[in-house]
Amino acid sequence: MVGNGDAVEPAGDETATMLVGRADELKRLISVIGSLGQDGVPAVVDIAGDAGMGKSRLLSELCARARQDGLTVLRGRATEYEQHTPFQTFTDAFADVDRAFLDSDAVPEVAATVLRGADSVQGSDSGSGSGNRDRFGLYRAVAEVLTRLGERSGLVMALDDLHWADPASLELLDHVIRHPVGGRVLLVVARRERQTPHSLAAALRRGVDSGAVLRMALRPLPEQASVEALASDLPPGDAKQIYESSEGNPLYLHCLLHAYRHGASSRGTTVRAHDDTASAVPSGLGSLLLDELTALTATQRRTAEAVAVLGDHATPTMLSLTTGHTTPEELDDCIGALERRDLLRMGSDGRWTLRHPLLRALVYENTAAPRRAEIHRGAADELARAGASAAERAHHVERSLVGWDPVSAAVLSEAAAQCAHTAPATAAHLLDVVLRLMPDTPACAQQRGELTLARARALAVGGSLRESRDLLHTLISRSGPDDASLRRDAIALCAMMERHLGHSPEATALLQRELARSPGPEPRQAVSLGLALGMAALNTVSYPDVRDEIERTLSVARSHGDLMGEMGALALGSLGEAYEGETAAARRLADVAAGLADGLTDPNLTELCESLVWLAWAEALLERYADAERHADRGLDIARRSGQVHVLPHLLSSKAFVHLNTCRLPSALESAEEAESIARAIGSSDLLAFTLCFKALILLLRCPLGDTTALTTAEEAVAAAGGSRHWWASLARCVLGHTAHVSGDPHRAQDAILKAGGPELLGLQPSIRPGQLETLVGTAIAVGDADQAARWAAQAVEEADRMGLHGQRGAALRAEAALAQHHGDTRAAADLFERAAQAYAPSGAAVWEAYSLLLATVQAQAAGDGPRAVAMWERARRLADDGGARLLSDLASIVRPQAEETLRAPTELDQLTTREREIAELVAEGLSNQAIATKLYLSRRTVETHLSAIYRKTSVSSRSALAGLMTRAALDRRG
């Protein structure tokens, strides 16, 4: 230790300078690694600071301490000139892993793209490549690898210079922040604050809010510790001036001290942090670093330039090929001289690097452009001779281009195809490079159109929906009579983008115009456009308007032997009819669609995987849960293997919905959270709102009574939907209404549902009306409007009878039961709640069966039917506990029926709901309305509404009378 304890001796070869002035930060980091795996310990540490502030040095010390404690340490670094090399940051870190472990059965093959780098992908259709087409599956596989590494001895993964990370690495990091790796695993990231991409900053900020991320901002070094540790041999006045010039920046301070000790006069130079070079290197620091290069020979300078340009490929062999006409001995002497000057350092993997990323940036920028291109070209040629994939060569090929080169363009296009599914942002970038250099001539027109369409697809998969849509608009507007096929493919994709952006009317208009063209589209594209039109109509609750078009699409498909198109039209028609409550028609279409789907092979279904989305959702709405799950699982498997990421949220949400209804809450939540993650990555606010709706409903049942997580999630769903009038926005408001009602706020619940559907709920699909009407009945009773409750209950019965579905009938029966309960007819209420439970049993909707049985239990107990209450309660509790429905398990504990011998005659208190009894007990304790509201997380208005209902049911007129009644009841129970 040096000085006052703020400086730490270097640890082995990991550090080249003392750690000065960071004792508090290091102590905090050591505390974190010492507590890995314990509750409340962050899964990610975010170290932020300006260039040269000591982030890398602090990481080195942390890694050394972690190794001393026996933990596995992986260290990777993002690099400025490889920002379009997919997963480069993580691949660099995994290079430290024992190769035998990477090659073992413990490592999923699908993770190869990250673990072994771009060269592991030899083709988009290769055996291993098929597993890499679902990048979200790849992320889960990487997390699994981290978990297994952590299980062995604990793991620290340190990722440096994240402000330069490639988009694929950033998306993977976002996934890890949202879904922290379990066990003794810590991810430590370091970045420059001002250069951090917005997506990374937002992900880390969300992680701080959730408690998954610990943020550490590095400040300037303290003067006293810096001078004592680093400049104690200097005259005090000179040391003070040098420190002031450095502004407390460790790297700058070291450079100034180096210059001073070698006779340079630079003490008056300041950092000028905002006067940067092209690489954001402070200009004063840049001058000092470049000054070190002036003493180099021409050969040494060329070698340093080659190392800066080659980056990850700066191996001794590659250097010998790119440094000119030097013998191996001369190159060794040259590298040795640079190493002695501490300009070059060799990594553990045998690659040479410049001492600091800032030095690399300055050398790269100050290397003549022709020389840079020459080195990149030589590297690309050598990699090609060695059999490297297009994806690995792409970086050097791109940076060697000075004009149009068809051969290089072919390499970049192939690389884009290889990484289109795992790193779509990189694919879009590579295609943009090709398109910018491609001559705008008739000879290139067809290839330009195809590559533009491919780039639009990559942008869409990567979540850049608006950029994709705008590019497609340009492509469509410029297409001529000879480009009809390309234009129609572009229109079908553009319609999807418009839908995801919440512009279904625009998608409908675009599709209708194309379908009306003369001559019309060929059959394959007519089917594709017709199905896209039907999907747009479903979003805007206007399926009846396109019912005839779907019929025509079905006829075209059948007449041309297009089994996939036929199956798609049938499935979409079934879903549309199910939405509209036309159950008989929906069943008929679903039967035929399922028969076709089950008879088709996976390669056949890959062409129109979205048809399995429509079929699974139609079957779910028809309460055919086993069939829905079977088709959703098959669709998920096909979509993952074929890279059709855009359909995954729909399939996952349908599976989550099935597991919710059949009371498998843990797996339901897992599917819902995966759907949410993909929706966020895709960038569609409508799709995010859709996935959050199901997550909120699952959380409502999965979390304990009184938990507000579901309500918060429902609020986010409504916020994501914004002012849209699409059915996803209406669904979000209905879910908010339901969660608000369960949370004890009937006014807000009623307002949300009526805003979604209007006074008669005609703005909602008939398929969801009975359930919403049941909630509205409960809100009307809670606010004292029994007449309105009766009208809504009658409407629920009418709607459910028309559809003829068991579950819808169950919701209507619960609405009628709530009315009977309100009127004090406990026996009728018990009968109706039990009939509701029985309605759900045939379809396997166990969660609603359990809920209905618990409501029936309370009423049977109040009616004096103890054995019946006990029997219903026991089944409900078993269903809830087995399915992980914590809310229902908590409710079961509250309403557990008394044993037969202790049954008593019903009293006026038995008419109270659980919430009303809770409020009455708090009144008896002497709490004010505001105090009750605060304790129960309710609004004061809601408490007052409940009190009005309590007074009416118990026939008391004051708080003191209610308190007396509650006291007498308590005494009776004790007696």
PDB file of N, CA, C and O in Angstrom, residues 799-819:
ATOM      1  N   GLU A 799     -74.853 -11.801 -23.775  1.00  0.00           N
ATOM      2  CA  GLU A 799     -73.672 -11.968 -24.634  1.00  0.00           C
ATOM      3  C   GLU A 799     -73.122 -13.392 -24.516  1.00  0.00           C
ATOM      4  O   GLU A 799     -72.757 -14.008 -25.517  1.00  0.00           O
ATOM      5  N   ALA A 800     -73.062 -13.917 -23.300  1.00  0.00           N
ATOM      6  CA  ALA A 800     -72.520 -15.256 -23.099  1.00  0.00           C
ATOM      7  C   ALA A 800     -73.402 -16.313 -23.745  1.00  0.00           C
ATOM      8  O   ALA A 800     -72.902 -17.274 -24.353  1.00  0.00           O
ATOM      9  N   ASP A 801     -74.718 -16.153 -23.625  1.00  0.00           N
ATOM     10  CA  ASP A 801     -75.637 -17.113 -24.238  1.00  0.00           C
ATOM     11  C   ASP A 801     -75.477 -17.131 -25.755  1.00  0.00           C
ATOM     12  O   ASP A 801     -75.561 -18.194 -26.388  1.00  0.00           O
ATOM     13  N   ARG A 802     -75.250 -15.952 -26.338  1.00  0.00           N
ATOM     14  CA  ARG A 802     -75.093 -15.884 -27.798  1.00  0.00           C
ATOM     15  C   ARG A 802     -73.845 -16.630 -28.253  1.00  0.00           C
ATOM     16  O   ARG A 802     -73.858 -17.319 -29.277  1.00  0.00           O
ATOM     17  N   MET A 803     -72.763 -16.541 -27.488  1.00  0.00           N
ATOM     18  CA  MET A 803     -71.517 -17.188 -27.899  1.00  0.00           C
ATOM     19  C   MET A 803     -71.515 -18.677 -27.573  1.00  0.00           C
ATOM     20  O   MET A 803     -70.876 -19.458 -28.275  1.00  0.00           O
ATOM     21  N   GLY A 804     -72.170 -19.076 -26.511  1.00  0.00           N
ATOM     22  CA  GLY A 804     -72.251 -20.496 -26.181  1.00  0.00           C
ATOM     23  C   GLY A 804     -70.950 -21.113 -25.719  1.00  0.00           C
ATOM     24  O   GLY A 804     -70.728 -22.308 -25.933  1.00  0.00           O
ATOM     25  N   LEU A 805     -70.083 -20.323 -25.083  1.00  0.00           N
ATOM     26  CA  LEU A 805     -68.819 -20.838 -24.564  1.00  0.00           C
ATOM     27  C   LEU A 805     -68.899 -20.971 -23.046  1.00  0.00           C
ATOM     28  O   LEU A 805     -69.443 -20.096 -22.366  1.00  0.00           O
ATOM     29  N   HIS A 806     -68.324 -22.059 -22.513  1.00  0.00           N
ATOM     30  CA  HIS A 806     -68.423 -22.325 -21.082  1.00  0.00           C
ATOM     31  C   HIS A 806     -67.829 -21.193 -20.252  1.00  0.00           C
ATOM     32  O   HIS A 806     -68.414 -20.755 -19.263  1.00  0.00           O
ATOM     33  N   GLY A 807     -66.631 -20.738 -20.634  1.00  0.00           N
ATOM     34  CA  GLY A 807     -65.970 -19.717 -19.847  1.00  0.00           C
ATOM     35  C   GLY A 807     -66.728 -18.406 -19.823  1.00  0.00           C
ATOM     36  O   GLY A 807     -66.815 -17.738 -18.785  1.00  0.00           O
ATOM     37  N   GLN A 808     -67.287 -18.029 -20.963  1.00  0.00           N
ATOM     38  CA  GLN A 808     -68.063 -16.785 -21.017  1.00  0.00           C
ATOM     39  C   GLN A 808     -69.315 -16.922 -20.147  1.00  0.00           C
ATOM     40  O   GLN A 808     -69.716 -15.982 -19.460  1.00  0.00           O
ATOM     41  N   ARG A 809     -69.902 -18.107 -20.185  1.00  0.00           N
ATOM     42  CA  ARG A 809     -71.061 -18.350 -19.332  1.00  0.00           C
ATOM     43  C   ARG A 809     -70.668 -18.279 -17.859  1.00  0.00           C
ATOM     44  O   ARG A 809     -71.429 -17.778 -17.018  1.00  0.00           O
ATOM     45  N   GLY A 810     -69.494 -18.764 -17.527  1.00  0.00           N
ATOM     46  CA  GLY A 810     -69.029 -18.691 -16.149  1.00  0.00           C
ATOM     47  C   GLY A 810     -68.897 -17.257 -15.670  1.00  0.00           C
ATOM     48  O   GLY A 810     -69.269 -16.924 -14.527  1.00  0.00           O
ATOM     49  N   ALA A 811     -68.368 -16.368 -16.509  1.00  0.00           N
ATOM     50  CA  ALA A 811     -68.244 -14.953 -16.136  1.00  0.00           C
ATOM     51  C   ALA A 811     -69.618 -14.344 -15.900  1.00  0.00           C
ATOM     52  O   ALA A 811     -69.826 -13.569 -14.956  1.00  0.00           O
ATOM     53  N   ALA A 812     -70.590 -14.677 -16.767  1.00  0.00           N
ATOM     54  CA  ALA A 812     -71.944 -14.139 -16.610  1.00  0.00           C
ATOM     55  C   ALA A 812     -72.591 -14.650 -15.326  1.00  0.00           C
ATOM     56  O   ALA A 812     -73.294 -13.902 -14.618  1.00  0.00           O
ATOM     57  N   LEU A 813     -72.359 -15.919 -14.995  1.00  0.00           N
ATOM     58  CA  LEU A 813     -72.910 -16.470 -13.758  1.00  0.00           C
ATOM     59  C   LEU A 813     -72.326 -15.777 -12.529  1.00  0.00           C
ATOM     60  O   LEU A 813     -73.038 -15.529 -11.547  1.00  0.00           O
ATOM     61  N   ARG A 814     -71.023 -15.458 -12.580  1.00  0.00           N
ATOM     62  CA  ARG A 814     -70.433 -14.740 -11.452  1.00  0.00           C
ATOM     63  C   ARG A 814     -71.027 -13.346 -11.311  1.00  0.00           C
ATOM     64  O   ARG A 814     -71.205 -12.844 -10.197  1.00  0.00           O
ATOM     65  N   ALA A 815     -71.342 -12.722 -12.445  1.00  0.00           N
ATOM     66  CA  ALA A 815     -71.979 -11.413 -12.380  1.00  0.00           C
ATOM     67  C   ALA A 815     -73.342 -11.512 -11.701  1.00  0.00           C
ATOM     68  O   ALA A 815     -73.692 -10.686 -10.840  1.00  0.00           O
ATOM     69  N   GLU A 816     -74.118 -12.544 -12.061  1.00  0.00           N
ATOM     70  CA  GLU A 816     -75.415 -12.739 -11.411  1.00  0.00           C
ATOM     71  C   GLU A 816     -75.249 -13.065  -9.928  1.00  0.00           C
ATOM     72  O   GLU A 816     -76.020 -12.597  -9.074  1.00  0.00           O
ATOM     73  N   ALA A 817     -74.241 -13.846  -9.605  1.00  0.00           N
ATOM     74  CA  ALA A 817     -73.991 -14.212  -8.213  1.00  0.00           C
ATOM     75  C   ALA A 817     -73.642 -12.992  -7.375  1.00  0.00           C
ATOM     76  O   ALA A 817     -74.061 -12.871  -6.216  1.00  0.00           O
ATOM     77  N   ALA A 818     -72.847 -12.069  -7.947  1.00  0.00           N
ATOM     78  CA  ALA A 818     -72.487 -10.859  -7.212  1.00  0.00           C
ATOM     79  C   ALA A 818     -73.729 -10.045  -6.867  1.00  0.00           C
ATOM     80  O   ALA A 818     -73.826  -9.469  -5.769  1.00  0.00           O
ATOM     81  N   LEU A 819     -74.691 -10.018  -7.806  1.00  0.00           N
ATOM     82  CA  LEU A 819     -75.944  -9.310  -7.523  1.00  0.00           C
ATOM     83  C   LEU A 819     -76.705  -9.992  -6.387  1.00  0.00           C
ATOM     84  O   LEU A 819     -77.220  -9.336  -5.479  1.00  0.00           O
TER      85      LEU A 819
END
